[in-house]
Short mmCIF file of C-alpha atoms and ligand atoms in Angstrom, two decimals:
data_model
loop_
_atom_site.label_atom_id
_atom_site.label_comp_id
_atom_site.label_asym_id
_atom_site.label_seq_id
_atom_site.Cartn_x
_atom_site.Cartn_y
_atom_site.Cartn_z
CA MET A 7 7.61 3.65 35.19
CA SER A 8 5.26 5.07 32.31
CA ARG A 9 2.91 2.26 32.83
CA PRO A 10 2.51 1.52 36.63
CA GLY A 11 2.62 -2.06 37.46
CA ALA A 12 3.55 -3.11 34.01
CA VAL A 13 6.92 -5.09 33.26
CA PRO A 14 9.48 -2.44 32.35
CA ARG A 15 10.46 -2.25 28.77
CA LEU A 16 14.23 -2.04 28.19
CA ALA A 17 16.05 -0.92 25.12
CA VAL A 18 19.81 -1.78 24.82
CA LEU A 19 22.06 0.35 22.70
CA ALA A 20 25.28 -1.31 21.65
CA SER A 21 28.03 -0.85 19.07
CA GLY A 22 30.11 -3.90 19.69
CA GLU A 23 30.30 -7.49 20.72
CA GLY A 24 27.29 -7.33 22.95
CA SER A 25 28.51 -9.38 25.81
CA ASN A 26 26.78 -7.07 28.36
CA LEU A 27 23.56 -7.45 26.49
CA GLN A 28 24.13 -11.25 26.54
CA ALA A 29 24.62 -10.99 30.41
CA LEU A 30 21.31 -9.20 30.58
CA LEU A 31 19.62 -11.79 28.41
CA ASP A 32 21.10 -14.60 30.43
CA ALA A 33 19.91 -12.91 33.67
CA GLY A 34 16.44 -12.84 32.02
CA GLU A 35 16.63 -16.49 31.17
CA ARG A 36 17.34 -17.38 34.62
CA GLY A 37 14.32 -15.35 35.85
CA ASN A 38 16.50 -12.68 37.35
CA LEU A 39 15.78 -9.64 35.33
CA PRO A 40 12.28 -8.29 36.14
CA GLY A 41 11.95 -6.44 32.75
CA GLU A 42 11.67 -7.24 29.21
CA ILE A 43 14.38 -6.19 26.52
CA THR A 44 12.12 -5.29 23.61
CA LEU A 45 14.64 -3.43 21.38
CA VAL A 46 18.41 -3.44 20.63
CA ILE A 47 19.77 -0.61 18.57
CA SER A 48 23.16 -0.32 17.02
CA ASP A 49 24.99 2.13 14.90
CA ARG A 50 27.11 -0.65 13.46
CA ASP A 51 25.77 -3.12 10.94
CA GLY A 52 28.23 -5.92 11.93
CA ALA A 53 27.80 -5.58 15.85
CA GLY A 54 27.60 -8.71 17.58
CA ALA A 55 24.80 -7.21 19.69
CA LEU A 56 22.39 -7.28 16.77
CA GLN A 57 23.04 -10.80 16.03
CA ARG A 58 22.66 -11.75 19.80
CA ALA A 59 19.31 -9.96 19.81
CA ARG A 60 18.15 -11.72 16.84
CA THR A 61 19.16 -15.06 18.11
CA ALA A 62 16.95 -14.14 21.32
CA GLY A 63 14.11 -13.08 19.11
CA ILE A 64 14.31 -9.51 19.96
CA GLN A 65 13.85 -6.77 17.49
CA ALA A 66 17.26 -5.69 16.24
CA LEU A 67 17.57 -2.38 14.71
CA HIS A 68 20.59 -0.97 12.87
CA LEU A 69 20.50 2.72 12.61
CA PRO A 70 23.42 3.74 10.24
CA PRO A 71 24.79 7.26 11.13
CA GLN A 72 25.83 7.83 7.49
CA ALA A 73 22.02 8.16 6.64
CA HIS A 74 21.73 10.91 9.32
CA PRO A 75 24.86 12.97 9.44
CA SER A 76 23.75 15.53 12.00
CA ARG A 77 23.71 14.29 15.55
CA GLY A 78 20.36 15.89 16.12
CA ASP A 79 18.64 14.15 13.18
CA TYR A 80 20.11 10.81 14.34
CA ASP A 81 19.16 11.19 17.94
CA ARG A 82 15.61 12.22 16.98
CA LEU A 83 15.51 8.97 14.96
CA LEU A 84 16.73 7.05 18.15
CA ALA A 85 14.16 8.88 20.28
CA ARG A 86 11.38 7.91 17.95
CA SER A 87 12.47 4.29 17.97
CA LEU A 88 12.71 4.21 21.85
CA ALA A 89 9.21 5.84 22.00
CA ASP A 90 7.62 3.45 19.43
CA HIS A 91 8.57 0.67 21.78
CA GLY A 92 7.33 2.24 24.88
CA THR A 93 10.90 2.23 26.45
CA ASP A 94 11.00 2.72 30.23
CA LEU A 95 14.79 2.28 30.55
CA VAL A 96 17.62 2.79 28.05
CA VAL A 97 20.54 0.65 28.70
CA LEU A 98 23.85 1.86 27.12
CA ALA A 99 26.19 -1.16 26.71
CA GLY A 100 29.13 0.01 24.55
CA PHE A 101 27.26 2.37 22.45
CA MET A 102 30.01 4.34 20.87
CA ARG A 103 28.24 7.53 20.12
CA ILE A 104 27.86 10.65 22.18
CA LEU A 105 24.14 11.43 22.63
CA SER A 106 22.72 14.82 22.41
CA ASP A 107 21.71 16.58 25.60
CA GLU A 108 18.05 16.56 24.37
CA LEU A 109 17.91 12.83 24.20
CA VAL A 110 19.86 12.31 27.51
CA GLN A 111 17.42 14.79 29.12
CA SER A 112 14.32 13.15 27.74
CA PHE A 113 15.45 9.86 29.64
CA ALA A 114 16.83 11.62 32.81
CA GLY A 115 16.83 8.89 35.47
CA ARG A 116 15.89 6.30 32.98
CA MET A 117 19.25 5.76 31.17
CA LEU A 118 21.98 3.70 32.51
CA ASN A 119 25.58 3.18 31.07
CA ILE A 120 28.35 0.94 32.03
CA HIS A 121 32.05 2.30 31.81
CA PRO A 122 35.14 0.26 32.32
CA SER A 123 36.84 2.14 35.06
CA LEU A 124 36.25 3.15 38.57
CA LEU A 125 34.58 6.54 37.91
CA PRO A 126 35.40 9.35 38.44
CA ARG A 127 38.78 7.89 37.52
CA HIS A 128 39.44 7.45 33.89
CA ARG A 129 36.51 8.83 32.14
CA GLY A 130 36.75 8.22 28.36
CA LEU A 131 38.60 5.75 26.33
CA HIS A 132 41.62 3.34 26.95
CA THR A 133 40.97 2.87 30.56
CA HIS A 134 42.94 -0.34 31.07
CA ARG A 135 46.01 1.19 29.51
CA ARG A 136 45.75 4.34 31.65
CA VAL A 137 45.46 2.31 34.83
CA LEU A 138 48.62 0.23 34.06
CA GLU A 139 50.42 3.47 33.10
CA ALA A 140 49.47 4.98 36.43
CA ARG A 141 50.36 1.85 38.24
CA GLU A 142 47.11 1.80 40.08
CA ALA A 143 46.33 -1.18 42.51
CA VAL A 144 42.51 -1.26 41.98
CA HIS A 145 40.52 -1.24 38.72
CA GLY A 146 37.07 -2.03 37.79
CA ALA A 147 33.71 -0.94 36.18
CA THR A 148 30.89 1.36 37.01
CA VAL A 149 27.20 1.49 36.27
CA HIS A 150 25.87 5.05 36.28
CA PHE A 151 22.97 7.00 35.43
CA VAL A 152 23.54 9.01 32.21
CA VAL A 153 23.85 12.81 32.29
CA PRO A 154 24.73 15.13 29.29
CA GLU A 155 28.39 15.22 30.51
CA LEU A 156 30.18 12.30 29.42
CA ASP A 157 30.75 9.47 31.86
CA ALA A 158 29.93 12.03 34.59
CA GLY A 159 26.48 10.82 35.87
CA PRO A 160 25.88 9.58 39.44
CA ALA A 161 27.33 6.12 40.03
CA VAL A 162 25.22 3.28 41.17
CA LEU A 163 27.29 0.12 41.42
CA GLN A 164 30.91 -0.64 40.91
CA TYR A 165 32.93 -3.85 40.39
CA ARG A 166 36.43 -3.61 41.92
CA CYS A 167 39.29 -5.91 41.25
CA ALA A 168 42.95 -5.89 42.23
CA VAL A 169 45.43 -5.12 39.52
CA ARG A 170 47.74 -8.11 39.46
CA PRO A 171 51.49 -7.94 38.82
CA TRP A 172 51.14 -9.86 35.81
CA ASP A 173 48.19 -8.02 34.34
CA ASN A 174 48.40 -6.48 30.84
CA GLU A 175 45.90 -4.58 28.92
CA ALA A 176 44.15 -7.74 27.65
CA SER A 177 43.98 -9.58 30.91
CA LEU A 178 42.73 -6.60 32.80
CA ALA A 179 40.02 -5.92 30.19
CA ALA A 180 38.93 -9.45 30.53
CA SER A 181 38.83 -9.29 34.43
CA VAL A 182 36.78 -5.99 34.20
CA ARG A 183 34.51 -7.38 31.49
CA ARG A 184 33.61 -10.32 33.64
CA GLY A 185 32.81 -8.04 36.47
CA GLU A 186 30.54 -5.81 34.14
CA HIS A 187 28.53 -9.03 33.40
CA LEU A 188 27.99 -9.27 37.02
CA ILE A 189 27.03 -5.69 38.02
CA TYR A 190 25.08 -4.56 35.05
CA PRO A 191 22.29 -7.28 35.43
CA ILE A 192 22.03 -6.31 39.21
CA ALA A 193 21.73 -2.54 38.68
CA VAL A 194 19.17 -3.07 35.85
CA LYS A 195 17.32 -5.52 38.21
CA TRP A 196 17.21 -2.95 41.00
CA PHE A 197 15.88 -0.30 38.49
CA CYS A 198 13.11 -2.75 37.17
CA GLN A 199 12.14 -3.68 40.79
CA GLY A 200 11.61 0.19 41.42
CA ARG A 201 14.37 -0.02 44.13
CA LEU A 202 16.76 2.26 42.17
CA ARG A 203 15.99 5.81 41.28
CA CYS A 204 17.82 9.09 40.34
CA ARG A 205 16.51 12.27 41.71
CA ASP A 206 18.36 15.60 41.17
CA ASP A 207 21.50 13.84 40.20
CA HIS A 208 21.43 11.69 43.41
CA VAL A 209 21.14 7.88 43.43
CA LEU A 210 18.29 6.43 45.86
CA LEU A 211 18.33 2.77 46.69
CA ASP A 212 15.36 1.54 48.49
CA ASP A 213 14.56 5.22 48.98
CA GLN A 214 17.96 5.86 50.76
CA PRO A 215 20.59 8.15 49.20
CA LEU A 216 23.56 6.13 48.05
CA ARG A 217 26.45 8.50 49.16
CA ALA A 218 28.87 6.39 47.25
CA PRO A 219 28.26 3.62 44.85
CA ALA A 220 27.46 0.06 46.00
CA VAL A 221 30.44 -2.27 45.38
CA LEU A 222 30.75 -5.86 44.28
CA THR A 223 34.40 -7.20 44.62
CA ARG A 224 35.98 -10.26 42.91
CA ASP A 225 35.22 -12.55 45.68
CA GLY A 226 31.48 -11.72 45.22
CA ALA A 227 30.99 -9.44 48.31
CA MET A 228 28.59 -6.54 48.04
CA ALA A 229 29.15 -3.53 49.98
CA LEU A 230 26.65 -0.71 50.16
CA ALA A 231 28.98 1.82 51.90
CA ALA A 232 32.40 0.79 50.57
CA PRO A 233 35.34 3.03 51.50
CA PRO A 234 36.52 5.22 48.60
CA ILE A 235 39.55 4.02 46.78
C1 LIG B 417 32.42 -2.49 27.92
O1 LIG B 417 33.56 -2.66 28.22
C2 LIG B 417 31.63 -1.34 28.41
O2 LIG B 417 32.24 -1.04 29.61
C3 LIG B 417 31.96 -0.24 27.41
O3 LIG B 417 31.82 -0.89 26.26
C4 LIG B 417 32.09 -2.41 26.35
C5 LIG B 417 31.01 -3.05 25.71
O4 LIG B 417 31.31 -4.34 25.52
N1 LIG B 417 31.11 0.76 27.63
P1 LIG B 417 30.31 -5.44 24.96
O5 LIG B 417 29.89 -4.87 23.69
O6 LIG B 417 29.04 -5.47 25.91
O7 LIG B 417 30.93 -6.71 24.97
#
């Protein structure tokens, strides 16, 4: 943390509904998030995430990309806003912009993302559709540290659920989203407690290397050394 002993300051970047932001806010309300969300940034004016932030009394910043057409300029503005708020951890929660390498590197080991698939399977978009098309039996979500390559950073924690015979894209999306709301607050809590770190692209939990992501299943079981799928 930039200020040893201080409560970590979190900035959440989101383009959409903000249900993951809400899960983090709710965890905070329950006294289960030892960090303070001090800033929410969105590239979309109508993002539900901005409204949720305002309702919670958190500074909500809309940064329209149209005003800064070059990615470098936009990301420098982002970086300035994050620095102005003394951000310790950047939490990407459905932020639908690719970040410049420079911005990602300036938060190396201090930027998390949540992706709706069991990475490294299904990087990118339309993950639920692709899982159904491939007739896979298991699906889920992954919290990972962010590196310049998209959806490629070291995985920290996954939610895994069985794909049921009657699942369609919408039902699968809903199951995965419910799982996201469980795992993101846990991973952010670990980071805020100083238990979770990333060194040289390797995840350390309680100073032990995580050779595979920790896994939470639909029945609520947590496994630190879950077998690969
Ligand atoms: C989530 O599905 C997350 O995995 C993806 O974007 C979505 C954000 O949803 N990165 P919300 O805005 O938090 O509801």
